[in-house]
Amino acid sequence: FGTATMSSSDASDGDSDVYVRCYTGHHGKFGHEYMEFEITAAGRLRYANDSKYKNDSIIRKEVTLSKSVLKEVARIVHESKILEQNDRYWPTPSRNGRMEMEIRSKGKHIYFETDKLDTLGQVEDSRDPKGLQVFYFLGQDLKCLVLSLIHMHFKIKPI
C-alpha cells in the first residue's frame, strides 16, 4: 500500500490527467455507512453517500467536470505532495472504519488505506504524523471541493 508505481499506460498527456477515488466508511449500528467519490481524467465525477440513519436511502450523483475543474483537481493533488507519501506507518483499518485514497497521475499509481480519522489529534498521535497529515488534509480539501460541486450542480432554487 501507498507505494507509487510507474506504468507507461498511466503516463500523463496533460496537466489535468488525474484519477482520484476516496472512500470513508464503517460498519456500525446502522449497517455499512460510507461516503465515496471518484473523479476520472475524462471529467466524470461520481459521488455516493449511504447512511441508514433514520432509514435514509443511498444518495448517488454524477456530473461532468470542465477541463478547468480537472486542472484544479490535479493542482490540488500535486501541490499536496501525496504522491511522495507512504502509508507503512499509518494506523491500519479497524472496527472504527477505514479511509481509502487511490490516485493515478503523472505515471504514478498510489493506493492508501488507514483507520478512519475523525480528528486531527489522531493524525498527530500516529507514527507518521507528517505523512498522515498530507493524506488527511488532501482528503478534506477534495471532499469540500466535491461536495461544493455536487451542491452547485443540483441546487434547485437559485440563491
Short mmCIF file of C-alpha atoms in Angstrom, two decimals:
data_model
loop_
_atom_site.label_atom_id
_atom_site.label_comp_id
_atom_site.label_asym_id
_atom_site.label_seq_id
_atom_site.Cartn_x
_atom_site.Cartn_y
_atom_site.Cartn_z
CA PHE A 1 0.00 0.00 0.00
CA GLY A 2 0.98 3.58 -0.53
CA THR A 3 3.91 2.94 -2.80
CA ALA A 4 3.95 4.76 -6.11
CA THR A 5 4.41 2.55 -9.14
CA MET A 6 5.29 3.62 -12.65
CA SER A 7 3.19 2.48 -15.58
CA SER A 8 3.50 3.71 -19.14
CA SER A 9 -0.25 3.30 -19.68
CA ASP A 10 -0.85 5.87 -16.93
CA ALA A 11 1.56 8.43 -18.38
CA SER A 12 0.22 11.95 -18.28
CA ASP A 13 -0.52 13.68 -21.56
CA GLY A 14 -1.61 16.90 -19.86
CA ASP A 15 -1.81 18.85 -16.66
CA SER A 16 -5.26 17.52 -15.78
CA ASP A 17 -4.66 13.81 -16.40
CA VAL A 18 -5.59 12.65 -12.92
CA TYR A 19 -7.81 9.95 -11.41
CA VAL A 20 -8.90 10.20 -7.77
CA ARG A 21 -11.06 7.88 -5.67
CA CYS A 22 -11.73 8.47 -1.98
CA TYR A 23 -13.75 6.31 0.40
CA THR A 24 -14.61 6.74 4.07
CA GLY A 25 -16.83 4.22 5.79
CA HIS A 26 -17.59 1.92 8.66
CA HIS A 27 -19.91 -0.89 9.73
CA GLY A 28 -21.90 0.16 12.75
CA LYS A 29 -25.28 0.26 14.42
CA PHE A 30 -27.00 1.18 11.14
CA GLY A 31 -25.03 -1.20 8.90
CA HIS A 32 -22.46 -0.21 6.26
CA GLU A 33 -22.36 3.58 6.06
CA TYR A 34 -19.98 5.32 3.71
CA MET A 35 -19.16 8.29 1.52
CA GLU A 36 -17.24 7.73 -1.70
CA PHE A 37 -16.34 9.80 -4.72
CA GLU A 38 -14.40 9.27 -7.90
CA ILE A 39 -13.01 11.80 -10.39
CA THR A 40 -11.81 10.43 -13.72
CA ALA A 41 -9.42 12.01 -16.22
CA ALA A 42 -12.34 12.11 -18.67
CA GLY A 43 -14.13 14.53 -16.32
CA ARG A 44 -16.67 12.25 -14.69
CA LEU A 45 -17.41 12.89 -11.01
CA ARG A 46 -19.33 10.13 -9.27
CA TYR A 47 -20.50 10.59 -5.68
CA ALA A 48 -22.25 8.19 -3.32
CA ASN A 49 -23.30 8.60 0.29
CA ASP A 50 -25.05 5.78 2.10
CA SER A 51 -26.39 6.28 5.60
CA LYS A 52 -29.01 4.05 7.13
CA TYR A 53 -29.67 6.56 9.94
CA LYS A 54 -33.43 7.19 10.16
CA ASN A 55 -33.85 4.80 7.21
CA ASP A 56 -32.16 7.19 4.77
CA SER A 57 -31.52 5.79 1.31
CA ILE A 58 -28.33 5.98 -0.69
CA ILE A 59 -27.56 9.24 -2.46
CA ARG A 60 -25.89 8.88 -5.86
CA LYS A 61 -24.91 11.79 -8.06
CA GLU A 62 -22.89 12.01 -11.26
CA VAL A 63 -21.72 15.13 -13.09
CA THR A 64 -19.30 16.01 -15.86
CA LEU A 65 -16.49 18.38 -14.91
CA SER A 66 -14.90 21.02 -17.13
CA LYS A 67 -11.23 20.92 -18.06
CA SER A 68 -10.54 23.88 -15.75
CA VAL A 69 -12.02 21.99 -12.77
CA LEU A 70 -9.93 18.92 -13.67
CA LYS A 71 -6.82 21.10 -13.81
CA GLU A 72 -7.67 22.42 -10.33
CA VAL A 73 -8.07 18.86 -9.01
CA ALA A 74 -4.68 17.96 -10.50
CA ARG A 75 -3.12 21.09 -8.97
CA ILE A 76 -4.54 20.27 -5.53
CA VAL A 77 -3.26 16.68 -5.74
CA HIS A 78 0.22 17.61 -6.96
CA GLU A 79 0.75 20.50 -4.53
CA SER A 80 -0.28 18.28 -1.62
CA LYS A 81 2.79 16.05 -2.18
CA ILE A 82 0.61 12.96 -1.61
CA LEU A 83 2.46 11.11 -4.38
CA GLU A 84 5.60 11.21 -2.19
CA GLN A 85 3.93 9.58 0.85
CA ASN A 86 3.88 6.01 2.13
CA ASP A 87 1.24 4.52 4.44
CA ARG A 88 3.56 1.93 6.04
CA TYR A 89 3.35 3.57 9.50
CA TRP A 90 -0.25 4.75 9.35
CA PRO A 91 -2.93 3.16 11.57
CA THR A 92 -4.43 0.07 9.98
CA PRO A 93 -8.19 -0.04 9.38
CA SER A 94 -10.15 -1.19 12.42
CA ARG A 95 -13.72 -1.62 13.65
CA ASN A 96 -13.80 2.18 13.79
CA GLY A 97 -13.79 2.19 9.97
CA ARG A 98 -11.45 2.84 7.10
CA MET A 99 -10.35 5.55 4.74
CA GLU A 100 -9.01 4.83 1.26
CA MET A 101 -7.47 7.06 -1.37
CA GLU A 102 -6.41 6.00 -4.85
CA ILE A 103 -4.66 8.37 -7.23
CA ARG A 104 -3.25 7.92 -10.73
CA SER A 105 -1.32 10.85 -12.11
CA LYS A 106 1.88 11.63 -13.98
CA GLY A 107 2.75 7.96 -14.45
CA LYS A 108 2.26 7.11 -10.78
CA HIS A 109 -0.44 5.00 -9.16
CA ILE A 110 -0.89 5.03 -5.41
CA TYR A 111 -3.39 3.42 -3.09
CA PHE A 112 -3.54 4.30 0.59
CA GLU A 113 -5.70 2.89 3.36
CA THR A 114 -5.81 3.77 7.00
CA ASP A 115 -8.09 3.76 10.02
CA LYS A 116 -11.00 6.20 9.87
CA LEU A 117 -9.66 9.55 11.07
CA ASP A 118 -12.20 11.69 12.91
CA THR A 119 -9.85 14.28 14.44
CA LEU A 120 -6.53 15.95 13.75
CA GLY A 121 -5.40 14.62 17.15
CA GLN A 122 -5.48 11.08 15.75
CA VAL A 123 -3.19 12.24 12.95
CA GLU A 124 -0.76 13.95 15.34
CA ASP A 125 -0.61 10.85 17.58
CA SER A 126 0.31 8.49 14.70
CA ARG A 127 3.75 7.04 13.93
CA ASP A 128 3.93 9.20 10.76
CA PRO A 129 2.13 12.45 11.59
CA LYS A 130 3.61 14.42 8.66
CA GLY A 131 2.63 11.88 6.00
CA LEU A 132 -0.77 11.20 7.53
CA GLN A 133 -1.39 14.95 7.76
CA VAL A 134 -0.87 15.24 3.98
CA PHE A 135 -3.42 12.43 3.46
CA TYR A 136 -5.88 13.92 5.98
CA PHE A 137 -5.82 17.46 4.60
CA LEU A 138 -5.91 16.34 0.96
CA GLY A 139 -8.94 14.18 1.75
CA GLN A 140 -10.64 17.14 3.45
CA ASP A 141 -9.82 19.50 0.56
CA LEU A 142 -11.09 17.08 -2.09
CA LYS A 143 -14.23 16.29 -0.11
CA CYS A 144 -15.04 20.02 0.25
CA LEU A 145 -14.50 20.56 -3.48
CA VAL A 146 -16.65 17.56 -4.45
CA LEU A 147 -19.49 18.49 -2.09
CA SER A 148 -19.43 22.08 -3.36
CA LEU A 149 -19.57 20.91 -6.99
CA ILE A 150 -22.42 18.48 -6.27
CA HIS A 151 -24.33 21.13 -4.30
CA MET A 152 -23.90 23.77 -7.03
CA HIS A 153 -24.89 21.39 -9.82
CA PHE A 154 -28.02 20.00 -8.15
CA LYS A 155 -29.24 23.16 -6.41
CA ILE A 156 -32.82 23.68 -7.48
CA LYS A 157 -33.54 27.21 -6.21
CA PRO A 158 -31.09 29.96 -7.15
CA ILE A 159 -29.55 31.92 -4.32
#
